[in-house]
Amino acid sequence: MSTIELNKRQETILQIVKENGPITGEHIAERLNLTRATLRPDLAILTMAGFLEARPRVGYFYSGKSGTQLLTDNLAKLYVKDYQSIPVVVNDSISVYDAICMMFLEDVGTMFVTDQQSLLVGVLSRKDLLRASIGGKDLSSIPVNIIMTRMPNIAMCTKDDQLIEVAKKLIEKQIDALPVVKETEGGFEVVGRITKTNITKALVSLATEEL
Ligand code: ADP
């Protein structure tokens, strides 16, 4: 899907098909005083972007879809599995001090906390760690499991979820990231993470991807 920015000729073609469709490529070319060959790339773009539909031996139809509708259609085709990152996971027994070091080392804003069975038990954000640091307590003696956000209050997603659903959850819960999980017998395994950055990347790919 390209940026839905049509050039003047493409806009004109769209107008012609809207008013005269179904219409063959030949007839569109005639109206524009152009050859069929000159027009071919424009027709291909308009068809692939979903503005026009082509039927063999009948011609081109206007699909009736607006740019916004097409964008919505394309957004719905983006899935977590294609945009997720590697999760940073820590054990629930490590100290707040070590978790802070880990956060800097791994350069992430959210870490996921797992138990001895490698199952998800909590989430640690930057502010969780900052909050624990206020008051001059000995950070190396506080385990993360007493300051983390814990199960069952964790918002999660799976690799087959739509990215748009994740985006909605991030906004609704006012958080920066979701763990991508796989359900197992005892609980949830963390297999990835989706952050606001991943969603921003998806947005950019939607706007620049070649047809
Ligand atoms: P920050 O606290 O650095 O602004 P967030 O906005 O992501 O980062 O986190 C806000 C609060 O929500 C924190 O207490 C954090 O533990 C919690 N949180 C973060 N991600 C999730 C999640 N996926 N599910 C539930 N709570 C979360």
PDB file of C-alpha atoms and ligand atoms in Angstrom:
ATOM      1  CA  MET A   1       0.000   0.000   0.000  1.00  0.00           C
ATOM      2  CA  SER A   2       1.486   3.342  -0.960  1.00  0.00           C
ATOM      3  CA  THR A   3       0.798   6.715   0.594  1.00  0.00           C
ATOM      4  CA  ILE A   4      -2.631   7.442  -0.738  1.00  0.00           C
ATOM      5  CA  GLU A   5      -1.476  10.493  -2.568  1.00  0.00           C
ATOM      6  CA  LEU A   6      -2.564  10.405  -6.154  1.00  0.00           C
ATOM      7  CA  ASN A   7      -1.112  12.515  -8.894  1.00  0.00           C
ATOM      8  CA  LYS A   8      -3.240  14.673 -11.131  1.00  0.00           C
ATOM      9  CA  ARG A   9      -3.538  12.091 -13.871  1.00  0.00           C
ATOM     10  CA  GLN A  10      -4.554   9.386 -11.443  1.00  0.00           C
ATOM     11  CA  GLU A  11      -7.199  11.703  -9.982  1.00  0.00           C
ATOM     12  CA  THR A  12      -8.508  12.336 -13.498  1.00  0.00           C
ATOM     13  CA  ILE A  13      -8.623   8.618 -14.293  1.00  0.00           C
ATOM     14  CA  LEU A  14     -10.508   8.018 -11.069  1.00  0.00           C
ATOM     15  CA  GLN A  15     -13.005  10.695 -12.044  1.00  0.00           C
ATOM     16  CA  ILE A  16     -13.498   9.194 -15.517  1.00  0.00           C
ATOM     17  CA  VAL A  17     -14.087   5.708 -14.123  1.00  0.00           C
ATOM     18  CA  LYS A  18     -16.404   7.059 -11.429  1.00  0.00           C
ATOM     19  CA  GLU A  19     -18.590   8.671 -14.098  1.00  0.00           C
ATOM     20  CA  ASN A  20     -18.293   6.092 -16.875  1.00  0.00           C
ATOM     21  CA  GLY A  21     -17.405   2.777 -15.310  1.00  0.00           C
ATOM     22  CA  PRO A  22     -17.254   0.005 -16.249  1.00  0.00           C
ATOM     23  CA  ILE A  23     -14.848   1.339 -18.827  1.00  0.00           C
ATOM     24  CA  THR A  24     -11.935  -0.295 -20.607  1.00  0.00           C
ATOM     25  CA  GLY A  25      -8.364   0.923 -20.389  1.00  0.00           C
ATOM     26  CA  GLU A  26      -8.551   1.667 -24.086  1.00  0.00           C
ATOM     27  CA  HIS A  27     -11.471   4.047 -23.615  1.00  0.00           C
ATOM     28  CA  ILE A  28      -9.893   5.790 -20.658  1.00  0.00           C
ATOM     29  CA  ALA A  29      -6.768   6.334 -22.778  1.00  0.00           C
ATOM     30  CA  GLU A  30      -8.846   7.779 -25.619  1.00  0.00           C
ATOM     31  CA  ARG A  31     -10.470  10.303 -23.351  1.00  0.00           C
ATOM     32  CA  LEU A  32      -7.100  11.458 -22.098  1.00  0.00           C
ATOM     33  CA  ASN A  33      -5.484  11.454 -25.542  1.00  0.00           C
ATOM     34  CA  LEU A  34      -2.875   9.064 -24.258  1.00  0.00           C
ATOM     35  CA  THR A  35      -1.778   5.617 -25.299  1.00  0.00           C
ATOM     36  CA  ARG A  36      -2.902   2.569 -23.368  1.00  0.00           C
ATOM     37  CA  ALA A  37       0.764   1.870 -22.548  1.00  0.00           C
ATOM     38  CA  THR A  38       1.285   5.285 -20.961  1.00  0.00           C
ATOM     39  CA  LEU A  39      -1.728   4.724 -18.799  1.00  0.00           C
ATOM     40  CA  ARG A  40      -0.861   1.211 -17.670  1.00  0.00           C
ATOM     41  CA  PRO A  41       1.250   2.141 -14.600  1.00  0.00           C
ATOM     42  CA  ASP A  42      -1.439   4.514 -13.315  1.00  0.00           C
ATOM     43  CA  LEU A  43      -4.154   1.893 -13.723  1.00  0.00           C
ATOM     44  CA  ALA A  44      -1.966  -0.636 -11.947  1.00  0.00           C
ATOM     45  CA  ILE A  45      -1.430   1.715  -9.009  1.00  0.00           C
ATOM     46  CA  LEU A  46      -5.109   2.620  -8.741  1.00  0.00           C
ATOM     47  CA  THR A  47      -6.087  -1.038  -8.855  1.00  0.00           C
ATOM     48  CA  MET A  48      -3.496  -2.245  -6.354  1.00  0.00           C
ATOM     49  CA  ALA A  49      -4.276   0.594  -3.961  1.00  0.00           C
ATOM     50  CA  GLY A  50      -7.912  -0.519  -4.086  1.00  0.00           C
ATOM     51  CA  PHE A  51      -9.470   2.576  -5.658  1.00  0.00           C
ATOM     52  CA  LEU A  52     -10.382   0.694  -8.830  1.00  0.00           C
ATOM     53  CA  GLU A  53     -11.412  -2.849  -9.518  1.00  0.00           C
ATOM     54  CA  ALA A  54     -10.567  -4.491 -12.816  1.00  0.00           C
ATOM     55  CA  ARG A  55     -12.591  -7.222 -14.499  1.00  0.00           C
ATOM     56  CA  PRO A  56     -11.289  -9.008 -17.567  1.00  0.00           C
ATOM     57  CA  ARG A  57     -13.166  -8.126 -20.755  1.00  0.00           C
ATOM     58  CA  VAL A  58     -15.439  -5.715 -18.872  1.00  0.00           C
ATOM     59  CA  GLY A  59     -13.151  -2.960 -17.702  1.00  0.00           C
ATOM     60  CA  TYR A  60     -12.507  -0.825 -14.684  1.00  0.00           C
ATOM     61  CA  PHE A  61     -14.970  -0.083 -11.881  1.00  0.00           C
ATOM     62  CA  TYR A  62     -14.729   2.476  -9.143  1.00  0.00           C
ATOM     63  CA  SER A  63     -14.483   0.541  -5.876  1.00  0.00           C
ATOM     64  CA  GLY A  64     -16.338   3.218  -3.950  1.00  0.00           C
ATOM     65  CA  LYS A  65     -13.808   3.106  -1.153  1.00  0.00           C
ATOM     66  CA  SER A  66     -12.460   6.346   0.230  1.00  0.00           C
ATOM     67  CA  GLY A  67      -8.833   6.844   1.173  1.00  0.00           C
ATOM     68  CA  THR A  68      -9.799   6.505   4.839  1.00  0.00           C
ATOM     69  CA  GLN A  69     -11.625   3.238   4.234  1.00  0.00           C
ATOM     70  CA  LEU A  70      -8.648   1.860   2.349  1.00  0.00           C
ATOM     71  CA  LEU A  71      -6.358   2.925   5.165  1.00  0.00           C
ATOM     72  CA  THR A  72      -8.617   1.161   7.657  1.00  0.00           C
ATOM     73  CA  ASP A  73      -8.579  -1.979   5.476  1.00  0.00           C
ATOM     74  CA  ASN A  74      -4.807  -1.928   5.387  1.00  0.00           C
ATOM     75  CA  LEU A  75      -4.435  -1.232   9.105  1.00  0.00           C
ATOM     76  CA  ALA A  76      -6.537  -4.305   9.797  1.00  0.00           C
ATOM     77  CA  LYS A  77      -3.973  -6.392   7.932  1.00  0.00           C
ATOM     78  CA  LEU A  78      -1.129  -5.522  10.326  1.00  0.00           C
ATOM     79  CA  TYR A  79      -0.457  -8.172  12.926  1.00  0.00           C
ATOM     80  CA  VAL A  80       1.607  -8.276  16.115  1.00  0.00           C
ATOM     81  CA  LYS A  81       3.833 -11.063  14.784  1.00  0.00           C
ATOM     82  CA  ASP A  82       5.152  -8.850  11.995  1.00  0.00           C
ATOM     83  CA  TYR A  83       6.136  -5.950  14.246  1.00  0.00           C
ATOM     84  CA  GLN A  84       6.968  -7.388  17.683  1.00  0.00           C
ATOM     85  CA  SER A  85      10.394  -7.013  19.318  1.00  0.00           C
ATOM     86  CA  ILE A  86      12.398  -9.294  21.560  1.00  0.00           C
ATOM     87  CA  PRO A  87      11.194  -9.035  25.172  1.00  0.00           C
ATOM     88  CA  VAL A  88      13.456  -8.165  28.069  1.00  0.00           C
ATOM     89  CA  VAL A  89      12.590 -10.493  30.899  1.00  0.00           C
ATOM     90  CA  VAL A  90      13.854 -10.565  34.493  1.00  0.00           C
ATOM     91  CA  ASN A  91      13.339 -12.991  37.329  1.00  0.00           C
ATOM     92  CA  ASP A  92      10.989 -11.929  40.126  1.00  0.00           C
ATOM     93  CA  SER A  93      13.678 -12.411  42.763  1.00  0.00           C
ATOM     94  CA  ILE A  94      16.137  -9.826  41.389  1.00  0.00           C
ATOM     95  CA  SER A  95      16.544  -6.525  43.227  1.00  0.00           C
ATOM     96  CA  VAL A  96      15.260  -3.136  42.167  1.00  0.00           C
ATOM     97  CA  TYR A  97      18.900  -2.074  41.846  1.00  0.00           C
ATOM     98  CA  ASP A  98      19.678  -4.880  39.396  1.00  0.00           C
ATOM     99  CA  ALA A  99      16.490  -4.180  37.488  1.00  0.00           C
ATOM    100  CA  ILE A 100      17.538  -0.552  37.012  1.00  0.00           C
ATOM    101  CA  CYS A 101      20.942  -1.685  35.698  1.00  0.00           C
ATOM    102  CA  MET A 102      19.220  -4.124  33.382  1.00  0.00           C
ATOM    103  CA  MET A 103      16.905  -1.445  32.037  1.00  0.00           C
ATOM    104  CA  PHE A 104      19.871   0.758  31.090  1.00  0.00           C
ATOM    105  CA  LEU A 105      21.833  -2.161  29.711  1.00  0.00           C
ATOM    106  CA  GLU A 106      18.999  -3.414  27.535  1.00  0.00           C
ATOM    107  CA  ASP A 107      17.851   0.080  26.607  1.00  0.00           C
ATOM    108  CA  VAL A 108      14.129  -0.585  27.102  1.00  0.00           C
ATOM    109  CA  GLY A 109      11.381   1.228  28.974  1.00  0.00           C
ATOM    110  CA  THR A 110       9.407  -1.813  30.066  1.00  0.00           C
ATOM    111  CA  MET A 111      10.590  -5.173  31.375  1.00  0.00           C
ATOM    112  CA  PHE A 112       8.571  -8.281  32.038  1.00  0.00           C
ATOM    113  CA  VAL A 113       8.969 -10.284  35.220  1.00  0.00           C
ATOM    114  CA  THR A 114       8.755 -14.074  35.272  1.00  0.00           C
ATOM    115  CA  ASP A 115       8.827 -16.710  38.003  1.00  0.00           C
ATOM    116  CA  GLN A 116      10.987 -19.840  38.288  1.00  0.00           C
ATOM    117  CA  GLN A 117       8.748 -21.574  35.728  1.00  0.00           C
ATOM    118  CA  SER A 118       9.383 -18.726  33.252  1.00  0.00           C
ATOM    119  CA  LEU A 119       5.755 -17.676  33.481  1.00  0.00           C
ATOM    120  CA  LEU A 120       4.698 -14.042  33.407  1.00  0.00           C
ATOM    121  CA  VAL A 121       4.050 -12.610  36.884  1.00  0.00           C
ATOM    122  CA  GLY A 122       4.659  -8.877  36.499  1.00  0.00           C
ATOM    123  CA  VAL A 123       5.592  -5.741  34.567  1.00  0.00           C
ATOM    124  CA  LEU A 124       8.198  -3.129  35.481  1.00  0.00           C
ATOM    125  CA  SER A 125       8.126   0.323  33.943  1.00  0.00           C
ATOM    126  CA  ARG A 126      10.561   3.218  34.274  1.00  0.00           C
ATOM    127  CA  LYS A 127       8.300   4.970  36.728  1.00  0.00           C
ATOM    128  CA  ASP A 128       7.851   1.844  38.867  1.00  0.00           C
ATOM    129  CA  LEU A 129      11.630   1.818  39.354  1.00  0.00           C
ATOM    130  CA  LEU A 130      11.841   5.571  39.914  1.00  0.00           C
ATOM    131  CA  ARG A 131       9.074   5.399  42.506  1.00  0.00           C
ATOM    132  CA  ALA A 132      10.902   2.660  44.395  1.00  0.00           C
ATOM    133  CA  SER A 133      14.030   4.798  44.339  1.00  0.00           C
ATOM    134  CA  ILE A 134      12.460   7.721  46.176  1.00  0.00           C
ATOM    135  CA  GLY A 135      13.114   7.754  49.914  1.00  0.00           C
ATOM    136  CA  GLY A 136      16.669   6.501  50.089  1.00  0.00           C
ATOM    137  CA  LYS A 137      15.926   2.832  50.730  1.00  0.00           C
ATOM    138  CA  ASP A 138      18.566   0.217  49.962  1.00  0.00           C
ATOM    139  CA  LEU A 139      17.545  -0.735  46.421  1.00  0.00           C
ATOM    140  CA  SER A 140      19.676  -3.848  46.349  1.00  0.00           C
ATOM    141  CA  SER A 141      17.619  -5.369  49.148  1.00  0.00           C
ATOM    142  CA  ILE A 142      14.162  -4.757  47.646  1.00  0.00           C
ATOM    143  CA  PRO A 143      13.003  -7.512  45.262  1.00  0.00           C
ATOM    144  CA  VAL A 144      11.149  -6.330  42.145  1.00  0.00           C
ATOM    145  CA  ASN A 145       8.155  -8.490  42.923  1.00  0.00           C
ATOM    146  CA  ILE A 146       7.013  -6.107  45.647  1.00  0.00           C
ATOM    147  CA  ILE A 147       6.986  -3.042  43.383  1.00  0.00           C
ATOM    148  CA  MET A 148       5.906  -4.464  40.004  1.00  0.00           C
ATOM    149  CA  THR A 149       2.427  -4.422  38.494  1.00  0.00           C
ATOM    150  CA  ARG A 150       1.313  -7.991  38.903  1.00  0.00           C
ATOM    151  CA  MET A 151      -0.947 -10.630  37.440  1.00  0.00           C
ATOM    152  CA  PRO A 152      -3.879 -10.709  36.860  1.00  0.00           C
ATOM    153  CA  ASN A 153      -3.686  -6.967  36.156  1.00  0.00           C
ATOM    154  CA  ILE A 154      -1.442  -7.264  33.142  1.00  0.00           C
ATOM    155  CA  ALA A 155      -2.625  -6.309  29.691  1.00  0.00           C
ATOM    156  CA  MET A 156      -1.289  -8.807  27.138  1.00  0.00           C
ATOM    157  CA  CYS A 157      -1.593  -9.762  23.508  1.00  0.00           C
ATOM    158  CA  THR A 158      -0.749 -12.703  21.272  1.00  0.00           C
ATOM    159  CA  LYS A 159       1.233 -12.758  18.027  1.00  0.00           C
ATOM    160  CA  ASP A 160      -1.952 -13.218  16.020  1.00  0.00           C
ATOM    161  CA  ASP A 161      -3.668 -10.119  17.386  1.00  0.00           C
ATOM    162  CA  GLN A 162      -4.157  -7.109  15.153  1.00  0.00           C
ATOM    163  CA  LEU A 163      -1.772  -4.249  15.788  1.00  0.00           C
ATOM    164  CA  ILE A 164      -4.669  -1.810  15.875  1.00  0.00           C
ATOM    165  CA  GLU A 165      -6.193  -3.715  18.820  1.00  0.00           C
ATOM    166  CA  VAL A 166      -2.871  -3.440  20.678  1.00  0.00           C
ATOM    167  CA  ALA A 167      -2.745   0.287  19.947  1.00  0.00           C
ATOM    168  CA  LYS A 168      -6.243   0.693  21.401  1.00  0.00           C
ATOM    169  CA  LYS A 169      -5.232  -1.200  24.543  1.00  0.00           C
ATOM    170  CA  LEU A 170      -2.132   0.947  25.061  1.00  0.00           C
ATOM    171  CA  ILE A 171      -4.260   4.071  24.885  1.00  0.00           C
ATOM    172  CA  GLU A 172      -7.071   2.719  27.024  1.00  0.00           C
ATOM    173  CA  LYS A 173      -4.712   1.521  29.794  1.00  0.00           C
ATOM    174  CA  GLN A 174      -2.295   4.450  29.387  1.00  0.00           C
ATOM    175  CA  ILE A 175       0.748   2.207  29.134  1.00  0.00           C
ATOM    176  CA  ASP A 176       3.730   1.994  26.794  1.00  0.00           C
ATOM    177  CA  ALA A 177       4.048  -1.712  26.094  1.00  0.00           C
ATOM    178  CA  LEU A 178       2.326  -5.095  26.051  1.00  0.00           C
ATOM    179  CA  PRO A 179       3.954  -8.478  26.467  1.00  0.00           C
ATOM    180  CA  VAL A 180       3.274 -10.852  23.572  1.00  0.00           C
ATOM    181  CA  VAL A 181       2.378 -14.111  25.282  1.00  0.00           C
ATOM    182  CA  LYS A 182       1.773 -17.756  24.555  1.00  0.00           C
ATOM    183  CA  GLU A 183      -0.659 -19.538  26.821  1.00  0.00           C
ATOM    184  CA  THR A 184       0.648 -22.691  28.476  1.00  0.00           C
ATOM    185  CA  GLU A 185      -0.804 -24.990  31.103  1.00  0.00           C
ATOM    186  CA  GLY A 186       0.366 -23.034  34.122  1.00  0.00           C
ATOM    187  CA  GLY A 187       0.118 -19.507  32.775  1.00  0.00           C
ATOM    188  CA  PHE A 188       1.642 -17.273  30.114  1.00  0.00           C
ATOM    189  CA  GLU A 189       5.072 -17.440  28.519  1.00  0.00           C
ATOM    190  CA  VAL A 190       6.491 -14.149  27.247  1.00  0.00           C
ATOM    191  CA  VAL A 191       7.501 -14.472  23.592  1.00  0.00           C
ATOM    192  CA  GLY A 192       7.759 -10.826  22.554  1.00  0.00           C
ATOM    193  CA  ARG A 193       6.888  -7.240  23.247  1.00  0.00           C
ATOM    194  CA  ILE A 194       5.011  -4.534  21.447  1.00  0.00           C
ATOM    195  CA  THR A 195       5.697  -0.922  22.330  1.00  0.00           C
ATOM    196  CA  LYS A 196       4.571   2.449  21.058  1.00  0.00           C
ATOM    197  CA  THR A 197       7.754   2.430  18.953  1.00  0.00           C
ATOM    198  CA  ASN A 198       6.688  -0.745  17.130  1.00  0.00           C
ATOM    199  CA  ILE A 199       3.344   0.842  16.390  1.00  0.00           C
ATOM    200  CA  THR A 200       5.004   4.008  15.123  1.00  0.00           C
ATOM    201  CA  LYS A 201       7.141   1.847  12.822  1.00  0.00           C
ATOM    202  CA  ALA A 202       4.039   0.107  11.505  1.00  0.00           C
ATOM    203  CA  LEU A 203       2.470   3.468  10.770  1.00  0.00           C
ATOM    204  CA  VAL A 204       5.541   4.536   8.804  1.00  0.00           C
ATOM    205  CA  SER A 205       5.609   1.252   6.880  1.00  0.00           C
ATOM    206  CA  LEU A 206       1.970   1.738   5.982  1.00  0.00           C
ATOM    207  CA  ALA A 207       2.762   5.143   4.548  1.00  0.00           C
ATOM    208  CA  THR A 208       5.896   4.219   2.607  1.00  0.00           C
ATOM    209  CA  GLU A 209       5.622   0.590   1.591  1.00  0.00           C
ATOM    210  CA  GLU A 210       5.983   0.010  -2.124  1.00  0.00           C
ATOM    211  CA  LEU A 211       3.000  -1.272  -4.009  1.00  0.00           C
TER     212      LEU A 211
HETATM  213  P1  ADP B   1       5.920   4.624  32.840  1.00  0.00           P
HETATM  214  O1  ADP B   1       5.455   4.196  34.197  1.00  0.00           O
HETATM  215  O2  ADP B   1       7.413   4.572  32.726  1.00  0.00           O
HETATM  216  O3  ADP B   1       5.308   5.867  32.370  1.00  0.00           O
HETATM  217  P2  ADP B   1       3.924   2.933  31.562  1.00  0.00           P
HETATM  218  O4  ADP B   1       3.040   4.109  31.257  1.00  0.00           O
HETATM  219  O5  ADP B   1       4.035   1.862  30.570  1.00  0.00           O
HETATM  220  O6  ADP B   1       5.417   3.443  31.840  1.00  0.00           O
HETATM  221  O7  ADP B   1       3.461   2.279  32.928  1.00  0.00           O
HETATM  222  C1  ADP B   1       2.520   2.849  33.800  1.00  0.00           C
HETATM  223  C2  ADP B   1       2.134   1.826  34.842  1.00  0.00           C
HETATM  224  O8  ADP B   1       1.437   0.752  34.228  1.00  0.00           O
HETATM  225  C3  ADP B   1       3.306   1.192  35.588  1.00  0.00           C
HETATM  226  O9  ADP B   1       2.983   1.039  36.943  1.00  0.00           O
HETATM  227  C4  ADP B   1       3.489  -0.167  34.909  1.00  0.00           C
HETATM  228  O10 ADP B   1       3.931  -1.187  35.812  1.00  0.00           O
HETATM  229  C5  ADP B   1       2.071  -0.482  34.453  1.00  0.00           C
HETATM  230  N1  ADP B   1       2.091  -1.251  33.192  1.00  0.00           N
HETATM  231  C6  ADP B   1       2.939  -1.135  32.145  1.00  0.00           C
HETATM  232  N2  ADP B   1       2.657  -2.020  31.184  1.00  0.00           N
HETATM  233  C7  ADP B   1       1.599  -2.725  31.616  1.00  0.00           C
HETATM  234  C8  ADP B   1       0.818  -3.810  31.068  1.00  0.00           C
HETATM  235  N3  ADP B   1       1.074  -4.330  29.865  1.00  0.00           N
HETATM  236  N4  ADP B   1      -0.214  -4.287  31.818  1.00  0.00           N
HETATM  237  C9  ADP B   1      -0.496  -3.749  33.016  1.00  0.00           C
HETATM  238  N5  ADP B   1       0.196  -2.754  33.587  1.00  0.00           N
HETATM  239  C10 ADP B   1       1.235  -2.243  32.900  1.00  0.00           C
END
